[in-house]
GROMACS .gro file of C-alpha atoms in nm:
model
  208
    1MET     CA    1  -0.326   2.249  -1.016
    2LYS     CA    2  -0.178   2.003  -0.767
    3TYR     CA    3  -0.293   1.642  -0.800
    4GLU     CA    4  -0.448   1.550  -0.466
    5TRP     CA    5  -0.520   1.178  -0.434
    6ARG     CA    6  -0.775   1.243  -0.158
    7LYS     CA    7  -0.980   1.445  -0.409
    8LYS     CA    8  -0.902   1.275  -0.741
    9ASP     CA    9  -0.907   0.910  -0.629
   10LYS     CA   10  -1.173   0.897  -0.359
   11GLU     CA   11  -1.311   0.566  -0.486
   12ILE     CA   12  -0.971   0.401  -0.441
   13TYR     CA   13  -0.849   0.562  -0.119
   14LEU     CA   14  -1.157   0.680   0.068
   15PRO     CA   15  -1.422   0.406   0.060
   16LYS     CA   16  -1.714   0.392   0.301
   17SER     CA   17  -1.719   0.182   0.617
   18LYS     CA   18  -1.937  -0.067   0.429
   19PRO     CA   19  -1.786  -0.315   0.181
   20THR     CA   20  -1.799  -0.222  -0.187
   21MET     CA   21  -1.676  -0.374  -0.512
   22ILE     CA   22  -1.417  -0.186  -0.717
   23GLU     CA   23  -1.211  -0.232  -1.033
   24VAL     CA   24  -0.859  -0.110  -0.953
   25PRO     CA   25  -0.656  -0.003  -1.261
   26LYS     CA   26  -0.289  -0.061  -1.334
   27THR     CA   27  -0.062   0.190  -1.160
   28LYS     CA   28   0.308   0.235  -1.086
   29PHE     CA   29   0.457   0.167  -0.744
   30PHE     CA   30   0.787   0.165  -0.564
   31THR     CA   31   0.780  -0.176  -0.392
   32LEU     CA   32   0.987  -0.348  -0.125
   33LYS     CA   33   0.944  -0.707  -0.007
   34GLY     CA   34   1.002  -0.824   0.350
   35LYS     CA   35   0.901  -1.069   0.617
   36GLY     CA   36   0.858  -1.072   0.992
   37ASN     CA   37   0.694  -0.862   1.259
   38PRO     CA   38   0.576  -0.515   1.147
   39ASN     CA   39   0.690  -0.379   1.485
   40SER     CA   40   1.053  -0.458   1.396
   41GLU     CA   41   1.325  -0.207   1.309
   42ALA     CA   42   1.364  -0.367   0.964
   43PHE     CA   43   1.000  -0.289   0.886
   44LYS     CA   44   1.049   0.075   0.990
   45GLU     CA   45   1.356   0.097   0.768
   46HIS     CA   46   1.157  -0.036   0.474
   47ILE     CA   47   0.898   0.238   0.523
   48LYS     CA   48   1.170   0.501   0.551
   49THR     CA   49   1.330   0.380   0.228
   50LEU     CA   50   1.006   0.399   0.029
   51TYR     CA   51   0.916   0.745   0.159
   52THR     CA   52   1.269   0.874   0.101
   53LEU     CA   53   1.257   0.766  -0.264
   54SER     CA   54   0.904   0.901  -0.310
   55TYR     CA   55   0.987   1.242  -0.169
   56THR     CA   56   1.311   1.251  -0.369
   57ILE     CA   57   1.100   1.234  -0.686
   58ARG     CA   58   0.846   1.483  -0.551
   59MET     CA   59   1.111   1.742  -0.460
   60MET     CA   60   1.324   1.720  -0.775
   61PRO     CA   61   1.205   2.055  -0.921
   62LYS     CA   62   1.321   2.230  -0.603
   63LYS     CA   63   1.665   2.080  -0.667
   64GLY     CA   64   1.672   2.222  -1.020
   65ILE     CA   65   1.556   1.902  -1.195
   66THR     CA   66   1.214   1.894  -1.361
   67PRO     CA   67   1.136   1.549  -1.509
   68GLU     CA   68   0.951   1.534  -1.842
   69GLY     CA   69   0.577   1.533  -1.777
   70TYR     CA   70   0.618   1.640  -1.413
   71PHE     CA   71   0.321   1.789  -1.231
   72GLU     CA   72   0.259   1.899  -0.873
   73TYR     CA   73   0.111   1.625  -0.658
   74THR     CA   74   0.073   1.496  -0.304
   75VAL     CA   75   0.281   1.189  -0.222
   76PHE     CA   76   0.056   0.883  -0.214
   77PRO     CA   77  -0.004   0.683   0.107
   78LEU     CA   78   0.186   0.375   0.216
   79GLU     CA   79   0.032   0.043   0.115
   80GLY     CA   80   0.109  -0.318   0.200
   81VAL     CA   81   0.010  -0.658   0.063
   82TRP     CA   82   0.011  -0.914   0.344
   83ASP     CA   83   0.048  -1.290   0.356
   84LEU     CA   84   0.184  -1.562   0.586
   85ASP     CA   85   0.463  -1.812   0.525
   86GLU     CA   86   0.377  -2.182   0.509
   87GLU     CA   87   0.426  -2.241   0.881
   88GLY     CA   88   0.224  -1.932   0.970
   89ARG     CA   89  -0.070  -2.054   0.762
   90ARG     CA   90  -0.083  -2.376   0.963
   91LEU     CA   91  -0.109  -2.198   1.298
   92GLU     CA   92  -0.446  -2.144   1.464
   93ASN     CA   93  -0.355  -1.793   1.584
   94LEU     CA   94  -0.171  -1.518   1.402
   95ASP     CA   95   0.205  -1.516   1.459
   96LYS     CA   96   0.329  -1.179   1.336
   97ASP     CA   97   0.682  -1.314   1.304
   98ARG     CA   98   0.552  -1.539   1.022
   99LEU     CA   99   0.413  -1.250   0.816
  100VAL     CA  100   0.529  -1.192   0.459
  101TYR     CA  101   0.469  -0.853   0.302
  102LYS     CA  102   0.526  -0.623   0.008
  103LEU     CA  103   0.522  -0.255   0.102
  104MET     CA  104   0.466   0.007  -0.166
  105ILE     CA  105   0.393   0.369  -0.249
  106ARG     CA  106   0.218   0.463  -0.571
  107GLN     CA  107   0.405   0.685  -0.818
  108PRO     CA  108   0.283   0.927  -1.087
  109ASP     CA  109   0.286   0.802  -1.447
  110PHE     CA  110   0.580   1.026  -1.538
  111VAL     CA  111   0.816   0.820  -1.320
  112THR     CA  112   1.035   0.617  -1.558
  113ASP     CA  113   1.304   0.358  -1.499
  114GLY     CA  114   1.567   0.626  -1.558
  115LEU     CA  115   1.407   0.861  -1.308
  116PHE     CA  116   1.381   0.575  -1.058
  117TRP     CA  117   1.754   0.503  -1.076
  118GLN     CA  118   1.831   0.874  -1.052
  119ALA     CA  119   1.623   0.892  -0.734
  120LYS     CA  120   1.803   0.588  -0.595
  121SER     CA  121   2.137   0.757  -0.651
  122THR     CA  122   2.018   1.072  -0.471
  123ALA     CA  123   1.869   0.876  -0.179
  124ALA     CA  124   2.180   0.661  -0.128
  125LYS     CA  125   2.312   0.891   0.144
  126LYS     CA  126   1.990   0.874   0.347
  127VAL     CA  127   1.893   0.506   0.365
  128ALA     CA  128   2.059   0.165   0.400
  129GLU     CA  129   2.211   0.034   0.077
  130ASP     CA  130   2.063  -0.316   0.107
  131HIS     CA  131   1.709  -0.181   0.145
  132LEU     CA  132   1.757   0.071  -0.137
  133ASN     CA  133   1.887  -0.196  -0.375
  134ALA     CA  134   1.581  -0.414  -0.302
  135VAL     CA  135   1.328  -0.150  -0.411
  136GLN     CA  136   1.157  -0.213  -0.745
  137LEU     CA  137   0.951   0.005  -0.979
  138GLU     CA  138   0.648  -0.205  -1.075
  139LYS     CA  139   0.322  -0.170  -1.262
  140ILE     CA  140   0.048  -0.345  -1.063
  141GLU     CA  141  -0.309  -0.408  -1.170
  142GLU     CA  142  -0.533  -0.539  -0.892
  143GLY     CA  143  -0.846  -0.572  -1.103
  144LEU     CA  144  -1.175  -0.669  -0.940
  145CYS     CA  145  -1.165  -0.627  -0.561
  146VAL     CA  146  -1.379  -0.585  -0.252
  147GLN     CA  147  -1.271  -0.310  -0.013
  148CYS     CA  148  -1.383  -0.135   0.302
  149MET     CA  149  -1.263   0.142   0.533
  150HIS     CA  150  -1.149   0.004   0.867
  151VAL     CA  151  -1.149   0.246   1.159
  152GLY     CA  152  -0.958   0.132   1.468
  153SER     CA  153  -0.651  -0.066   1.563
  154TYR     CA  154  -0.487  -0.307   1.320
  155ASP     CA  155  -0.560  -0.592   1.562
  156SER     CA  156  -0.935  -0.537   1.519
  157GLU     CA  157  -0.926  -0.578   1.141
  158PRO     CA  158  -1.083  -0.929   1.149
  159LYS     CA  159  -1.421  -0.768   1.223
  160THR     CA  160  -1.405  -0.569   0.901
  161PHE     CA  161  -1.283  -0.868   0.702
  162SER     CA  162  -1.588  -1.060   0.827
  163LEU     CA  163  -1.813  -0.789   0.683
  164MET     CA  164  -1.626  -0.811   0.353
  165ASP     CA  165  -1.663  -1.189   0.345
  166GLU     CA  166  -2.039  -1.155   0.405
  167PHE     CA  167  -2.058  -0.902   0.121
  168CYS     CA  168  -1.888  -1.153  -0.109
  169ASP     CA  169  -2.135  -1.426  -0.016
  170GLU     CA  170  -2.428  -1.195  -0.083
  171ASN     CA  171  -2.294  -1.084  -0.421
  172ASN     CA  172  -2.168  -1.413  -0.569
  173LEU     CA  173  -1.803  -1.315  -0.531
  174ILE     CA  174  -1.515  -1.549  -0.450
  175ARG     CA  175  -1.201  -1.430  -0.274
  176ILE     CA  176  -0.903  -1.536  -0.486
  177ASP     CA  177  -0.657  -1.610  -0.205
  178LYS     CA  178  -0.566  -1.520   0.153
  179ARG     CA  179  -0.353  -1.220   0.064
  180HIS     CA  180  -0.494  -0.875   0.128
  181ARG     CA  181  -0.395  -0.512   0.079
  182GLU     CA  182  -0.389  -0.240   0.343
  183ILE     CA  183  -0.366   0.133   0.264
  184TYR     CA  184  -0.258   0.343   0.562
  185LEU     CA  185  -0.425   0.684   0.574
  186ASN     CA  186  -0.276   0.789   0.910
  187ASP     CA  187   0.065   0.793   1.070
  188ALA     CA  188   0.038   0.523   1.337
  189ARG     CA  189   0.310   0.695   1.540
  190LYS     CA  190   0.095   1.006   1.588
  191THR     CA  191  -0.264   0.875   1.570
  192PRO     CA  192  -0.452   0.703   1.856
  193SER     CA  193  -0.520   0.341   1.759
  194GLU     CA  194  -0.898   0.386   1.782
  195LYS     CA  195  -0.881   0.664   1.518
  196LEU     CA  196  -0.660   0.488   1.265
  197LYS     CA  197  -0.810   0.466   0.916
  198THR     CA  198  -0.700   0.178   0.695
  199VAL     CA  199  -0.840   0.072   0.360
  200LEU     CA  200  -0.872  -0.309   0.352
  201ARG     CA  201  -0.894  -0.477   0.011
  202TYR     CA  202  -0.866  -0.818  -0.146
  203LYS     CA  203  -0.904  -0.958  -0.498
  204VAL     CA  204  -1.218  -1.143  -0.601
  205LEU     CA  205  -1.376  -1.330  -0.889
  206ASP     CA  206  -1.737  -1.293  -0.997
  207ARG     CA  207  -1.906  -1.637  -0.991
  208GLU     CA  208  -2.132  -1.529  -1.274
   0.00000   0.00000   0.00000
């Protein structure tokens, strides 16, 4: 049976539109660091690189290669951890050119270092070499977090973050730092901004 993240991992990827607390386990990701405006061509190339590698793994059996432990699955959604550089943090208003990010796509447990490098070799003809060389295979454990489903444009996210901050205050939780994670459940190129669904999440500590 195909592994469908929308069915198997609802708690992680399909939270309600009210803040909740969650313990996020360690999982594997293809990751790619960058900086600057997410409307730039470089950002689009980063996304293309991650999806190309992810689908290369997914389609291997159709190319006559079945990795050990392989199972049918749906490719996981794009995610990004967002921060600002030092100058950007000092500004009163958000300057998207000062953004710092790590984009990523989760991978099944059967993806090994060897399989990762094999996928890189296959994808070399489809994406820029410098972007491909920058991709890493990482195990990431977020731990205790607060998350919420945001519906609407990315620019309206502060409203949802305010709700999350209020939830933290009410539940004796402390946000660890200013970084946050976004999980993109729609293709922004094809979805009206008011219908975009984005999981917003940040790490917390329990005061108790």
